[in-house]
Amino acid sequence: MKARIHITLKNGVLDPQGRAIASALHALGFNSVGDVRQGKYIEVDLAETDKGKAKAAVEQMCNRLLANTVIENYAIELVD
Amino acid sequence: MKARIHITLKNGVLDPQGRAIASALHALGFNSVGDVRQGKYIEVDLAETDKGKAKAAVEQMCNRLLANTVIENYAIELVD
């Protein structure tokens, strides 16, 4: 089973990396670009076959290591 | 319109960041974890309303700035 994890900054948290990308895109002439937010995308291969257990494990991974839950949200998607 | 962009390393390209995450997860006791790959996730707000034009613009952004197409793949998803 594979877990796809999106980690994004919470609304209201300043995203300097996103700002830098937006500025660079404007400089390249992409004037229709408004706000840009950058997050992380992590794919984890799991030996676990039970979907419930896999989800619980990945939530623990996010809380303990992958995401800083003070400023970041995470979303988990499981695929077979 | 909003574009969601996933940028991932191509298969066969070494992913040291993913390796580091996998090692850290093993050290925390998550033994069911196999391969881990880390990529980038970028959300871009666009003033463009035409889906075709928006897609073309975002492809250009990926090729010119966001992705290194020698070692990275990108996937674009447009949402209203």
PDB file of C-alpha atoms in Angstrom, chain A residues 6-8 17 20-21 24-25 28 30-48 57-58 60-61 64-66, chain B residues 6-8 17 20-21 24-25 28 30-48 57-58 60-61 64-66:
ATOM      1  CA  HIS A   6       0.431  16.600   1.245  1.00  0.00           C
ATOM      2  CA  ILE A   7       1.862  18.967   3.819  1.00  0.00           C
ATOM      3  CA  THR A   8       0.851  22.591   3.428  1.00  0.00           C
ATOM      4  CA  GLN A  17       8.999  30.405  -0.645  1.00  0.00           C
ATOM      5  CA  ALA A  20       9.555  34.095  -4.134  1.00  0.00           C
ATOM      6  CA  ILE A  21       8.022  31.787  -6.750  1.00  0.00           C
ATOM      7  CA  ALA A  24       9.914  34.959 -10.245  1.00  0.00           C
ATOM      8  CA  LEU A  25       6.842  34.044 -12.322  1.00  0.00           C
ATOM      9  CA  LEU A  28       9.114  35.910 -16.414  1.00  0.00           C
ATOM     10  CA  PHE A  30       3.296  35.350 -16.192  1.00  0.00           C
ATOM     11  CA  ASN A  31       1.076  38.218 -15.124  1.00  0.00           C
ATOM     12  CA  SER A  32      -2.068  36.177 -14.494  1.00  0.00           C
ATOM     13  CA  VAL A  33      -0.384  34.607 -11.453  1.00  0.00           C
ATOM     14  CA  GLY A  34      -1.796  35.626  -8.093  1.00  0.00           C
ATOM     15  CA  ASP A  35      -1.027  33.934  -4.807  1.00  0.00           C
ATOM     16  CA  VAL A  36       1.399  30.979  -4.776  1.00  0.00           C
ATOM     17  CA  ARG A  37       1.752  28.507  -1.899  1.00  0.00           C
ATOM     18  CA  GLN A  38       4.418  25.856  -1.710  1.00  0.00           C
ATOM     19  CA  GLY A  39       4.045  22.652   0.234  1.00  0.00           C
ATOM     20  CA  LYS A  40       5.623  19.224   0.458  1.00  0.00           C
ATOM     21  CA  TYR A  41       4.515  16.019  -1.184  1.00  0.00           C
ATOM     22  CA  ILE A  42       5.683  12.706   0.255  1.00  0.00           C
ATOM     23  CA  GLU A  43       5.029   9.202  -1.040  1.00  0.00           C
ATOM     24  CA  VAL A  44       5.518   6.393   1.473  1.00  0.00           C
ATOM     25  CA  ASP A  45       5.459   2.702   0.553  1.00  0.00           C
ATOM     26  CA  LEU A  46       3.954   0.620   3.346  1.00  0.00           C
ATOM     27  CA  ALA A  47       4.108  -3.127   3.964  1.00  0.00           C
ATOM     28  CA  GLU A  48       0.812  -2.776   5.900  1.00  0.00           C
ATOM     29  CA  ALA A  57       0.284   4.730  11.207  1.00  0.00           C
ATOM     30  CA  VAL A  58       0.638   7.485   8.613  1.00  0.00           C
ATOM     31  CA  GLN A  60       1.304   9.153  13.609  1.00  0.00           C
ATOM     32  CA  MET A  61       4.190   9.644  11.167  1.00  0.00           C
ATOM     33  CA  ARG A  64       5.627  12.862  15.071  1.00  0.00           C
ATOM     34  CA  LEU A  65       7.969  13.622  12.189  1.00  0.00           C
ATOM     35  CA  LEU A  66       6.691  14.816   8.845  1.00  0.00           C
TER      36      LEU A  66
ATOM     37  CA  HIS B   6       3.157  18.072  -8.197  1.00  0.00           C
ATOM     38  CA  ILE B   7       6.860  17.947  -8.936  1.00  0.00           C
ATOM     39  CA  THR B   8       8.531  14.607  -8.302  1.00  0.00           C
ATOM     40  CA  GLN B  17      15.703  13.534   1.230  1.00  0.00           C
ATOM     41  CA  ALA B  20      16.575  10.467   5.223  1.00  0.00           C
ATOM     42  CA  ILE B  21      12.837  10.449   5.951  1.00  0.00           C
ATOM     43  CA  ALA B  24      14.039   8.633  10.556  1.00  0.00           C
ATOM     44  CA  LEU B  25      10.719   6.754  10.351  1.00  0.00           C
ATOM     45  CA  LEU B  28      10.923   5.969  15.333  1.00  0.00           C
ATOM     46  CA  PHE B  30       7.669   2.540  11.872  1.00  0.00           C
ATOM     47  CA  ASN B  31       9.015  -0.711  10.503  1.00  0.00           C
ATOM     48  CA  SER B  32       6.376  -1.199   7.812  1.00  0.00           C
ATOM     49  CA  VAL B  33       7.838   1.758   5.895  1.00  0.00           C
ATOM     50  CA  GLY B  34       9.602   0.894   2.657  1.00  0.00           C
ATOM     51  CA  ASP B  35      10.653   3.377   0.015  1.00  0.00           C
ATOM     52  CA  VAL B  36       9.953   7.092   0.598  1.00  0.00           C
ATOM     53  CA  ARG B  37      10.046   9.752  -2.118  1.00  0.00           C
ATOM     54  CA  GLN B  38       9.751  13.453  -1.445  1.00  0.00           C
ATOM     55  CA  GLY B  39       8.481  15.933  -3.988  1.00  0.00           C
ATOM     56  CA  LYS B  40       7.143  19.474  -4.132  1.00  0.00           C
ATOM     57  CA  TYR B  41       3.556  20.608  -4.161  1.00  0.00           C
ATOM     58  CA  ILE B  42       2.738  24.077  -5.472  1.00  0.00           C
ATOM     59  CA  GLU B  43      -0.637  25.825  -5.606  1.00  0.00           C
ATOM     60  CA  VAL B  44      -0.889  28.734  -8.041  1.00  0.00           C
ATOM     61  CA  ASP B  45      -3.878  31.099  -8.200  1.00  0.00           C
ATOM     62  CA  LEU B  46      -4.519  32.231 -11.759  1.00  0.00           C
ATOM     63  CA  ALA B  47      -6.594  35.123 -13.057  1.00  0.00           C
ATOM     64  CA  GLU B  48      -7.024  33.155 -16.313  1.00  0.00           C
ATOM     65  CA  ALA B  57       0.554  28.744 -19.122  1.00  0.00           C
ATOM     66  CA  VAL B  58       1.176  26.415 -16.180  1.00  0.00           C
ATOM     67  CA  GLN B  60       5.317  26.861 -19.468  1.00  0.00           C
ATOM     68  CA  MET B  61       5.827  27.848 -15.822  1.00  0.00           C
ATOM     69  CA  ARG B  64      10.818  27.458 -17.444  1.00  0.00           C
ATOM     70  CA  LEU B  65      10.974  27.774 -13.664  1.00  0.00           C
ATOM     71  CA  LEU B  66       9.294  25.290 -11.376  1.00  0.00           C
TER      72      LEU B  66
END
